[in-house]
mmCIF file of C-alpha atoms in Angstrom:
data_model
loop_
_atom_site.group_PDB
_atom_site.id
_atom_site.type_symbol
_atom_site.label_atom_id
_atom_site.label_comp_id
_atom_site.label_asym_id
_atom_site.label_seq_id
_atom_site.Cartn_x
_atom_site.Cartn_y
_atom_site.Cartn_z
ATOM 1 C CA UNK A 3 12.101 -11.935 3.117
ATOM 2 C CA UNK A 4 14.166 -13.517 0.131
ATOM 3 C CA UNK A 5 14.006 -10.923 -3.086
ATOM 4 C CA UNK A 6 12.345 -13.055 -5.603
ATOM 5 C CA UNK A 7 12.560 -12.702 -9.656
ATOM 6 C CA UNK A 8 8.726 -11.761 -10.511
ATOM 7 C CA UNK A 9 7.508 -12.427 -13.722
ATOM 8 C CA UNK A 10 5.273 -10.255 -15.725
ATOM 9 C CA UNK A 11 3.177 -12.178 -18.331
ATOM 10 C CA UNK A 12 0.458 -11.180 -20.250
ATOM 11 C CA UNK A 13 -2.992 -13.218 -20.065
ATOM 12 C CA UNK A 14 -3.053 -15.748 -22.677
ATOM 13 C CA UNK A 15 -3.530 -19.900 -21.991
ATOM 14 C CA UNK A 16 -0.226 -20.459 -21.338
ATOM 15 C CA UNK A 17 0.873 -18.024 -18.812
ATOM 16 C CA UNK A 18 -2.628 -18.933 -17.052
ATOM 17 C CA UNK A 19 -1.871 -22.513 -16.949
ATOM 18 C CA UNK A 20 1.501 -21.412 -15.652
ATOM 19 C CA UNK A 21 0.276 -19.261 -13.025
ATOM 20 C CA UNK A 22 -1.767 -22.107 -12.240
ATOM 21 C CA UNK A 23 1.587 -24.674 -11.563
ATOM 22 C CA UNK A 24 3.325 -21.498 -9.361
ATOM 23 C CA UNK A 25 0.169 -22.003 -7.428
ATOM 24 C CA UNK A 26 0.512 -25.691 -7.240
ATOM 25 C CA UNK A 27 3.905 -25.505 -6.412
ATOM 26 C CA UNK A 28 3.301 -22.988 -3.052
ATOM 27 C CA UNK A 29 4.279 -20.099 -5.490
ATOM 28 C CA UNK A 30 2.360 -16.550 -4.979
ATOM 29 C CA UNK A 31 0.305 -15.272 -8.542
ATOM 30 C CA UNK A 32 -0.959 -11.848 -8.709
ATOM 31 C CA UNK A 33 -4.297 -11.656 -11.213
ATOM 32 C CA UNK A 34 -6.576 -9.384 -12.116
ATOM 33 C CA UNK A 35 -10.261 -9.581 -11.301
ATOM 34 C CA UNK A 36 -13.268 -7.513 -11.902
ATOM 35 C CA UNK A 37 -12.760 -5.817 -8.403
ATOM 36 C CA UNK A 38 -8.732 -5.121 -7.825
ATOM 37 C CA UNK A 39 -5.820 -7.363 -8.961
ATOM 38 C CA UNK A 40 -5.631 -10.355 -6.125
ATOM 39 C CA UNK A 41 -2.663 -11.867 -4.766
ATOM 40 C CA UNK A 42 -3.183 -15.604 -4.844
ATOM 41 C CA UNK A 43 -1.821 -18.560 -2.750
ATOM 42 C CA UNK A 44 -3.121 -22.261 -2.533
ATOM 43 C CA UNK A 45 -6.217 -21.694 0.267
ATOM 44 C CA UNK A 46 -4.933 -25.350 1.415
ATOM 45 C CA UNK A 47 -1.498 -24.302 1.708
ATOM 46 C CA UNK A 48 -0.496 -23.262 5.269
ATOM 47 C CA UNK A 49 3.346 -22.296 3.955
ATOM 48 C CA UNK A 50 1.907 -20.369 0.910
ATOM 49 C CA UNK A 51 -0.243 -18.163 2.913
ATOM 50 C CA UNK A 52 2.412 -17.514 5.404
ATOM 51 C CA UNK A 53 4.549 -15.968 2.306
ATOM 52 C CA UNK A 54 1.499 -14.113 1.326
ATOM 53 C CA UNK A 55 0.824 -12.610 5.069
ATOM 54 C CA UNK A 56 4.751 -11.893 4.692
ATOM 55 C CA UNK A 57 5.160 -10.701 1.141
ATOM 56 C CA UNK A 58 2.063 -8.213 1.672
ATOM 57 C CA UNK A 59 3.281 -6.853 5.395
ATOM 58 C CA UNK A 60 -0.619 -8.052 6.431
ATOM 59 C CA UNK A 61 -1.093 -9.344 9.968
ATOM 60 C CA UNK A 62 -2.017 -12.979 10.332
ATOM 61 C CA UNK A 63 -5.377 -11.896 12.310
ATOM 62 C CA UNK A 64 -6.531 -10.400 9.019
ATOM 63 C CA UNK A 65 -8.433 -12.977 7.585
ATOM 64 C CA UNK A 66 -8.351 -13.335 3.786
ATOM 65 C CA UNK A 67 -11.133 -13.976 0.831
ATOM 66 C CA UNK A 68 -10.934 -17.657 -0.782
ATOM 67 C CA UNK A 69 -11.640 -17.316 -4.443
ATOM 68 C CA UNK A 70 -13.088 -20.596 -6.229
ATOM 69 C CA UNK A 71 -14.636 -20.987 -9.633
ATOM 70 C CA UNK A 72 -18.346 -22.016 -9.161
ATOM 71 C CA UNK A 73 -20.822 -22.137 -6.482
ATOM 72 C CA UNK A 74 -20.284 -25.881 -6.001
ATOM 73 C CA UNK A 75 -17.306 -25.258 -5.319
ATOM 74 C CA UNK A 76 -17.810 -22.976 -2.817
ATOM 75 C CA UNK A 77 -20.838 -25.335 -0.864
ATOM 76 C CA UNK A 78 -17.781 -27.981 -0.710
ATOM 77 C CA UNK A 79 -16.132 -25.683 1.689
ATOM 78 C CA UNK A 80 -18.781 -23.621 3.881
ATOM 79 C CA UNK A 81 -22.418 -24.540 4.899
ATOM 80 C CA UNK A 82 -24.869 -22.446 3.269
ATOM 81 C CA UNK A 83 -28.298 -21.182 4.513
ATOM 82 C CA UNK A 84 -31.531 -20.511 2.586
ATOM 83 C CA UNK A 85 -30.091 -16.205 2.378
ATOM 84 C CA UNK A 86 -26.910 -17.710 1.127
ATOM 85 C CA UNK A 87 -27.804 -19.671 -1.549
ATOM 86 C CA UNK A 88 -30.085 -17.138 -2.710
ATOM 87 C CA UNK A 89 -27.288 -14.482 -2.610
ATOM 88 C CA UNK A 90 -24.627 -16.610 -4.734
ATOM 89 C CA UNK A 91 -27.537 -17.562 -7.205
ATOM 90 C CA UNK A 92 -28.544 -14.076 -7.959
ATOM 91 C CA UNK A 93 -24.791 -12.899 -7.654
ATOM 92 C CA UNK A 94 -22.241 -15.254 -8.573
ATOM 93 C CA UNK A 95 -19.868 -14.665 -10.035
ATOM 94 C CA UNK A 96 -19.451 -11.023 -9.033
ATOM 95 C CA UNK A 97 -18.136 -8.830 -7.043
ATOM 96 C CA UNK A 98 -19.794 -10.874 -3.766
ATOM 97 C CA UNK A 99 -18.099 -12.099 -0.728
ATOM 98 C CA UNK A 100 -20.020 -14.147 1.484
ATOM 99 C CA UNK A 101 -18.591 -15.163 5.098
ATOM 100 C CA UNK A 102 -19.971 -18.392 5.937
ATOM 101 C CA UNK A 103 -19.236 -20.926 8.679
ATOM 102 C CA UNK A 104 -17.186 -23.485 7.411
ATOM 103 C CA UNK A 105 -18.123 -27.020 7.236
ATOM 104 C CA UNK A 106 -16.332 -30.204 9.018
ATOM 105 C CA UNK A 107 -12.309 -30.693 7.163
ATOM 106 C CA UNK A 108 -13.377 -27.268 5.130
ATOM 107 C CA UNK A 109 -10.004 -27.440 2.815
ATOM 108 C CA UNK A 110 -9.096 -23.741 3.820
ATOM 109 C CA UNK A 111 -6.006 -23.850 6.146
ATOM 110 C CA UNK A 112 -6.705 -21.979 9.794
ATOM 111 C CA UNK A 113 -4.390 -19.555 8.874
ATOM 112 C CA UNK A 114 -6.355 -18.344 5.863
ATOM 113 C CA UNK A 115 -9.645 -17.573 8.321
ATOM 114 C CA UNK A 116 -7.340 -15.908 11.286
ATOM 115 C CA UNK A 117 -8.585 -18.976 12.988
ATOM 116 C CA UNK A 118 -12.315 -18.553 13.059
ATOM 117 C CA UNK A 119 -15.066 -20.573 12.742
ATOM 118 C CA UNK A 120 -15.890 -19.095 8.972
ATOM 119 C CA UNK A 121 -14.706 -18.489 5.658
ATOM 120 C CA UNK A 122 -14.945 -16.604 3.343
ATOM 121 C CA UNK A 123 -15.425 -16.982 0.060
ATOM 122 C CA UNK A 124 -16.312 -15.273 -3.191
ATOM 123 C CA UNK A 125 -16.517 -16.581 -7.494
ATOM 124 C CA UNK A 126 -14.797 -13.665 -9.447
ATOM 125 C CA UNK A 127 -16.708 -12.233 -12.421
ATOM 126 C CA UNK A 128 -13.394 -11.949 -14.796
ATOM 127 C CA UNK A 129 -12.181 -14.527 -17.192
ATOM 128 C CA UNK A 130 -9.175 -14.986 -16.346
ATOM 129 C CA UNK A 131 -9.782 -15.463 -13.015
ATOM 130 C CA UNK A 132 -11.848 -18.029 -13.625
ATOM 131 C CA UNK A 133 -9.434 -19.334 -15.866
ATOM 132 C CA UNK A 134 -6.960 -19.835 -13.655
ATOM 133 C CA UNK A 135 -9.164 -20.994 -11.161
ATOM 134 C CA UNK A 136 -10.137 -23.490 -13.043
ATOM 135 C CA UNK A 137 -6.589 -24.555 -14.024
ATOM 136 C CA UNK A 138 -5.630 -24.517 -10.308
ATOM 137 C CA UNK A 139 -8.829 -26.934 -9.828
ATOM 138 C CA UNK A 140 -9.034 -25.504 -5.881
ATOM 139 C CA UNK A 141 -9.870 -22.583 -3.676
ATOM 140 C CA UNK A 142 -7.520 -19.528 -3.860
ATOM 141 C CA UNK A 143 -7.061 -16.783 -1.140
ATOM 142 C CA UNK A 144 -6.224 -13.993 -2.883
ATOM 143 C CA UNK A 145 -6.572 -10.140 -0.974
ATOM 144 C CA UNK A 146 -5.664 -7.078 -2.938
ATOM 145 C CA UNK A 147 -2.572 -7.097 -4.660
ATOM 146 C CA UNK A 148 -0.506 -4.891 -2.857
ATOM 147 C CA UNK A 149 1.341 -3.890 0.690
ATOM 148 C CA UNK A 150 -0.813 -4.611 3.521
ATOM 149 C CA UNK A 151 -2.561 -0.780 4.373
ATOM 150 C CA UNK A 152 -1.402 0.531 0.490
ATOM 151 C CA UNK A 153 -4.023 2.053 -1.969
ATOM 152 C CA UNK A 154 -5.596 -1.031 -4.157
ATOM 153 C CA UNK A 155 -4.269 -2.109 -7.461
ATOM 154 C CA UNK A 156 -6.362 -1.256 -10.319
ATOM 155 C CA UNK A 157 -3.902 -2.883 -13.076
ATOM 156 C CA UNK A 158 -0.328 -5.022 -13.328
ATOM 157 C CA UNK A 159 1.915 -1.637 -13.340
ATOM 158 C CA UNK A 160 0.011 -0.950 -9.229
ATOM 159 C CA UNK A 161 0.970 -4.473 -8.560
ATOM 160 C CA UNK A 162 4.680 -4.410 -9.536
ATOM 161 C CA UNK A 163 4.844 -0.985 -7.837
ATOM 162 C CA UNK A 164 4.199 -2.520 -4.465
ATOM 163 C CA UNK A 165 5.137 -6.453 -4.517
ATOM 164 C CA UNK A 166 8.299 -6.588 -7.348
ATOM 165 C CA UNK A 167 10.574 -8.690 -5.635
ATOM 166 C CA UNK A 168 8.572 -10.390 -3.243
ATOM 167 C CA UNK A 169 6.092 -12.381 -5.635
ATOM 168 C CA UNK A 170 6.482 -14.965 -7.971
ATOM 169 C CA UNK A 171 4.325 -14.053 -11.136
ATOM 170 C CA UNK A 172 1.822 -11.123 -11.974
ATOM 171 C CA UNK A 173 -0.850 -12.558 -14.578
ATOM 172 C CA UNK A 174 -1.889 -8.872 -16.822
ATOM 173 C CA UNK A 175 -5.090 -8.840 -17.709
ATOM 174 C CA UNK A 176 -5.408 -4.871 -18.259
ATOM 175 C CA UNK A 177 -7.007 -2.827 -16.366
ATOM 176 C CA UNK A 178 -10.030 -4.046 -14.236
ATOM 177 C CA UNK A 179 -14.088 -3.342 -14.534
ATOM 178 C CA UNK A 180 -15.367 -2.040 -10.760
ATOM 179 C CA UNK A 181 -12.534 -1.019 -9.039
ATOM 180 C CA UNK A 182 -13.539 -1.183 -5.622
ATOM 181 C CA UNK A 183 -13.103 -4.546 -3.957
ATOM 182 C CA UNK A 184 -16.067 -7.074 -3.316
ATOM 183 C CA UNK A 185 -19.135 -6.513 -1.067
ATOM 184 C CA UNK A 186 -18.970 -8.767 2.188
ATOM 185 C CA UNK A 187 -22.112 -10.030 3.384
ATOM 186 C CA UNK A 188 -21.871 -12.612 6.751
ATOM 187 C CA UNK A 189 -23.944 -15.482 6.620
ATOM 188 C CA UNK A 190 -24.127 -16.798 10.011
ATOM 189 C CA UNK A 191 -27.509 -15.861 11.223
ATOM 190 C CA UNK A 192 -29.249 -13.135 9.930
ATOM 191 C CA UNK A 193 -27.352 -11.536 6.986
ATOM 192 C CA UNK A 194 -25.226 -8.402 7.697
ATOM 193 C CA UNK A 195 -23.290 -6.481 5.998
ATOM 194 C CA UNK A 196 -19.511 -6.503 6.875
ATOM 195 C CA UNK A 197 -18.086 -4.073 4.312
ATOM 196 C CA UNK A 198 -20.289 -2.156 1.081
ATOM 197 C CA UNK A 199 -18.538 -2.843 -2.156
ATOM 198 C CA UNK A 200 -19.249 -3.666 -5.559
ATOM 199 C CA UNK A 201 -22.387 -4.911 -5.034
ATOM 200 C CA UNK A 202 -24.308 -1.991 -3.760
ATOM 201 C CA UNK A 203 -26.492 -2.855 -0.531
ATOM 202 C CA UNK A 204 -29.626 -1.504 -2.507
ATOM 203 C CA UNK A 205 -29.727 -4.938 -5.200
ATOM 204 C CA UNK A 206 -28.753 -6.917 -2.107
ATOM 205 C CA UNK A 207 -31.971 -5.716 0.362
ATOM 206 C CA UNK A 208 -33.879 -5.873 -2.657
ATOM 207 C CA UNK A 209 -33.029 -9.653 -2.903
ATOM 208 C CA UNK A 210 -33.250 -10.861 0.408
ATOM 209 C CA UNK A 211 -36.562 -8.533 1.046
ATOM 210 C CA UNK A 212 -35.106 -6.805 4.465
ATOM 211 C CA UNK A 213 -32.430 -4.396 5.575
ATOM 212 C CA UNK A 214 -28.972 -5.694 5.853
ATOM 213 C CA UNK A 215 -28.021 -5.978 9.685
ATOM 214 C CA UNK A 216 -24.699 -3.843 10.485
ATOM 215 C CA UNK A 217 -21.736 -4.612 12.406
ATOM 216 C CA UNK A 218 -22.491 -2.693 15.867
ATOM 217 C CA UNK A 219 -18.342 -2.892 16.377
ATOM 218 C CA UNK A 220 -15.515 -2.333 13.827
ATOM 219 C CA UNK A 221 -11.650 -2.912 14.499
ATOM 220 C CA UNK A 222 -10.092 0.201 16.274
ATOM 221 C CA UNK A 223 -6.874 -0.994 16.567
ATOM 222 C CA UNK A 224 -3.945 -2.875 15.050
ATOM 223 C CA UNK A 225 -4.816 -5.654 17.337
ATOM 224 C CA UNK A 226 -8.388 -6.288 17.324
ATOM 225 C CA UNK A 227 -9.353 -9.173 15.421
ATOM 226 C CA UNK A 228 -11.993 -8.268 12.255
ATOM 227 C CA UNK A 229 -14.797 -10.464 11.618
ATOM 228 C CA UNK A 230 -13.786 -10.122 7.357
ATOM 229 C CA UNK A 231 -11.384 -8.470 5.332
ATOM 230 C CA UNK A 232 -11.226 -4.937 4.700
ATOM 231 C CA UNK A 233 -12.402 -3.961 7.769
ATOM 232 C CA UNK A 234 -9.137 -2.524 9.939
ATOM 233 C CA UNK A 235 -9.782 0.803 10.655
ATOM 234 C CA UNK A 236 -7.018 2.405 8.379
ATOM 235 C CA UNK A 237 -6.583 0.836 5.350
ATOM 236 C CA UNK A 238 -6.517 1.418 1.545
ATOM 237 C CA UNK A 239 -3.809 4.479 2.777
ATOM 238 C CA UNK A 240 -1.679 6.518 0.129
ATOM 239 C CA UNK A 241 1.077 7.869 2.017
ATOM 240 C CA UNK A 242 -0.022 11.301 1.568
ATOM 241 C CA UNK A 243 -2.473 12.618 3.977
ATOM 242 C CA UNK A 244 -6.030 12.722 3.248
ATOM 243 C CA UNK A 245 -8.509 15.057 3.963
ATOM 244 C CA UNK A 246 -12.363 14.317 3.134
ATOM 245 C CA UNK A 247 -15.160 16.462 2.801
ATOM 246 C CA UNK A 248 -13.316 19.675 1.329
ATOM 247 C CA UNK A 249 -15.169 22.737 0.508
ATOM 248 C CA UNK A 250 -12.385 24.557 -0.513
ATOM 249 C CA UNK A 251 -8.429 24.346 -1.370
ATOM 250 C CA UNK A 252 -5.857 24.460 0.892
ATOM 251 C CA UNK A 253 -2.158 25.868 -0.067
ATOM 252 C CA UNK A 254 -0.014 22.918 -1.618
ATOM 253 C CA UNK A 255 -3.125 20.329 -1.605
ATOM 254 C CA UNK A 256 -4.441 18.114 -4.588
ATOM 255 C CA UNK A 257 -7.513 17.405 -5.269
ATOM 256 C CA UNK A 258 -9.198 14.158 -5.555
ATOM 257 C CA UNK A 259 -12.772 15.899 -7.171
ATOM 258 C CA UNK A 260 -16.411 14.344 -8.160
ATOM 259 C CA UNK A 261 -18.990 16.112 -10.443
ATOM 260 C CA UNK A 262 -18.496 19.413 -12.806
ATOM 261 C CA UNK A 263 -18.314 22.085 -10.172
ATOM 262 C CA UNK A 264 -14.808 23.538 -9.463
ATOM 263 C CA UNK A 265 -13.883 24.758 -5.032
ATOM 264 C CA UNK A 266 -12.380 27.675 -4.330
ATOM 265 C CA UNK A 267 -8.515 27.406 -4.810
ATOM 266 C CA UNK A 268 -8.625 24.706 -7.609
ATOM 267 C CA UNK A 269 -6.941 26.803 -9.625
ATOM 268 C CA UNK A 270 -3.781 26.490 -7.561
ATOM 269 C CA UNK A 271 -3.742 22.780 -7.047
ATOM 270 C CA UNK A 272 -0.563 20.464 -6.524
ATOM 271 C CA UNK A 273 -2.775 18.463 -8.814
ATOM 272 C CA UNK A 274 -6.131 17.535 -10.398
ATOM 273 C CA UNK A 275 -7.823 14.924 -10.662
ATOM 274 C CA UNK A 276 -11.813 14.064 -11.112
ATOM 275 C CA UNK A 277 -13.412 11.025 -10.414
ATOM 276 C CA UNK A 278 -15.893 11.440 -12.731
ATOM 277 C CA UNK A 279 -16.793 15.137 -14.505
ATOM 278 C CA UNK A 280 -20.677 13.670 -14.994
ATOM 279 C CA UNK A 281 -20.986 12.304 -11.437
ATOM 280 C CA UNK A 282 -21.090 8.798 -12.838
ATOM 281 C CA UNK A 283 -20.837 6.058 -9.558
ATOM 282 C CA UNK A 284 -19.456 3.598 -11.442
ATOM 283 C CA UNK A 285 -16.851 5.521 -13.116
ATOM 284 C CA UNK A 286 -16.108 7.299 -9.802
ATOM 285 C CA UNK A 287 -15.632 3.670 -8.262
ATOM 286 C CA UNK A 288 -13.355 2.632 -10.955
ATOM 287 C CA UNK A 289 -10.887 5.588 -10.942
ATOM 288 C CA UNK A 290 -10.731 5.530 -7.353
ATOM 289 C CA UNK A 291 -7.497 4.083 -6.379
ATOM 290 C CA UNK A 292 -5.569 4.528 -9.328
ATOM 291 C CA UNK A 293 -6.162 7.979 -9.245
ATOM 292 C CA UNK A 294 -5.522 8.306 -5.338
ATOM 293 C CA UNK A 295 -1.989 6.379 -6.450
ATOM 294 C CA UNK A 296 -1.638 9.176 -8.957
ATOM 295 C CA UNK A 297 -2.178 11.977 -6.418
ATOM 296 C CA UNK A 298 -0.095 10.307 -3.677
ATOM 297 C CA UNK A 299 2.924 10.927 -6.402
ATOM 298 C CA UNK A 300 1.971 14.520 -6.899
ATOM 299 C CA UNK A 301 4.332 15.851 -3.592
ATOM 300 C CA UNK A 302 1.376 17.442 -2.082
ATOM 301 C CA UNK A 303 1.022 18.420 1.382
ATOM 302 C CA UNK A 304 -2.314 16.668 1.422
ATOM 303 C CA UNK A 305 -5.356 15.353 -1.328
ATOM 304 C CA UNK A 306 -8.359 16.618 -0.900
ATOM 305 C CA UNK A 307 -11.621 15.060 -1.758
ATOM 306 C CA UNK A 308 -14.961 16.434 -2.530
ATOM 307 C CA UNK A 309 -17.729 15.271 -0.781
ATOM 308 C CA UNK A 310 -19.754 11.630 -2.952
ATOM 309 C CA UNK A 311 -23.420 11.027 -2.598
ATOM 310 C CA UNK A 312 -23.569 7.952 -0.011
ATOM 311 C CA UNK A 313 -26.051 6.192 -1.857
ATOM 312 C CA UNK A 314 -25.301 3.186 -4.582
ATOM 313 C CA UNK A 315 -21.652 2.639 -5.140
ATOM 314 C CA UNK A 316 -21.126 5.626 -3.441
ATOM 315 C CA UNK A 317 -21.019 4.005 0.037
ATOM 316 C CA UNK A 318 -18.588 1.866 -0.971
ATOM 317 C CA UNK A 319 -16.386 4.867 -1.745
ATOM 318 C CA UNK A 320 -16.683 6.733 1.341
ATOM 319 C CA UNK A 321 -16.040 3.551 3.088
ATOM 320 C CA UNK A 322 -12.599 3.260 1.478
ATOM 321 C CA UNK A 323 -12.029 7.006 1.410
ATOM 322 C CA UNK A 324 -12.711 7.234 5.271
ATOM 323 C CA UNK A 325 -10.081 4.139 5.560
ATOM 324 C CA UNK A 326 -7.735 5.886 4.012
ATOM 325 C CA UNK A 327 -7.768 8.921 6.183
ATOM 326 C CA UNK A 328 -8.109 7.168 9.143
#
């Protein structure tokens, strides 16, 4: 593809509003959200999204997230069931993706949805998100910021590591709040959960009164469509290889560690680096992948990572951590 100048701007009114006219124009906008950083086209824009699928190196059967700014929004787009509106009531914005089937001329162009019968969408808990959002006035796919397979971006410097060059504008906004992307929930019969997130399954079941269904198949293989994003087997990679579940160091490893106690050969680490000392969830969540970035620059033979309880937040980071080993 065609080396682009990108421009780095910080987050005030006018770079939004100009963010907003790249977007108009077919342009590609990297912003930050309370998840990741996004990578944003015009949902209605069949050209735009091809330059996306290219710019990222994501295949076109990978279907992507359309971001709008309100719930009304969103019900202009999809059809929503009783679970559904109950979901983006109690959750919107936030980090909540709901895959929905779309209704009759739904504005999202095939190519956005991998050419299913649904669509997903999602209102962003971050300001200037909804900012430019709002500017745009229209939905806005907008997957993580970053090559297609690469650890997530947690703030602008991620972005321009990965996409300088091959994007149009990245919109700063610092660093972001969960740092895990959203929770997808399908809502096309019974609600299931499609990939943990954000939004930990726990508030969710509590909501809807049941147990989230869960998918019985997941992608295997580069060519098998997914019914969401997020959900190809190997994904969220550094380049180094990863190991989970270590008790213990290995010669020439880092470690990628949660909670205060120390494993056997720390003291001999590549590198060190702790998700959180306290065995805080949240903070674990939102030093995950800028810390796996920082470890994947360490020149170690591998990165270890300690074992993280399963429950809360935590799912969603085994989920990613497993991805990234795959």
């Amino acid at each position: 593809m065609p080396v682009l100048t990108t421009r780095l701007t910080d987050a005030g009114a006018a770079s939004v509003a100009e963010a907003a006219a790249c977007l108009r124009g077919g342009g590609l906008v990297a912003f930050p959200t309370e998840t990741v950083y996004g990578l944003g086209a015009d949902a209605g824009n069949a050209a735009a999204i091809a330059r996306l699928y290219a710019a990222k190196g994501r295949p076109a059967f990978n279907p992507l997230i359309a971001h709008v700014g309100d719930a009304d929004a969103a019900q202009r787009i999809a059809r929503f069931d009783a679970p559904a509106r109950a979901l983006a009531e109690a959750f919107w914005p936030g980090p909540l993706t709901l895959v929905l089937p779309k209704l009759a001329g739904c504005p999202v162009a095939d190519l956005a949805t991998a050419g299913l019968d649904t669509v997903a969408l999602r209102v962003p808990a971050h300001p200037v998100a909804l900012a430019l959002l709002r500017g745009f006035g229209g939905a806005v796919v907008a997957p993580s910021a970053n090559r297609s397979g690469h650890v997530s971006p947690t703030c602008a410097a991620h972005v321009e590591a990965d996409l300088d060059g091959r994007i149009d504008m990245i919109v700063d906004g610092g660093a972001v709040a969960v740092g895990v992307e959203s929770t997808i929930i399908g809502c096309f019969g019974q609600p299931i959960l499609l990939r943990p997130g954000g939004l930990p399954r726990e508030a969710i079941e509590r909501l809807l009164g049941r147990p989230l269904l869960l998918p019985v198949e997941e992608p295997s293989s580069a060519t098998r469509q997914p019914l969401a994003p997020g959900m190809l087997e190997s994904h969220y990679a550094p380049r180094t290889p990863v190991r989970l579940r270590a008790t213990g160091l290995r010669p020439g490893e880092a470690l990628l560690a949660f909670g205060p106690t120390a494993l056997p050969g720390q003291a001999n680490a590549a590198a060190v680096l702790n998700l959180s000392e306290s065995g805080d969830l949240a903070e674990a969540a939102t030093n995950l992948f800028g810390y796996l970035r920082a470890l994947d620059a360490a020149g170690a033979t591998a990165i270890a990572v300690m074992p993280v309880p399963p429950h809360g937040l935590g799912e969603a980071i085994n989920d990613r951590l497993r991805r990234a080993a795959a």
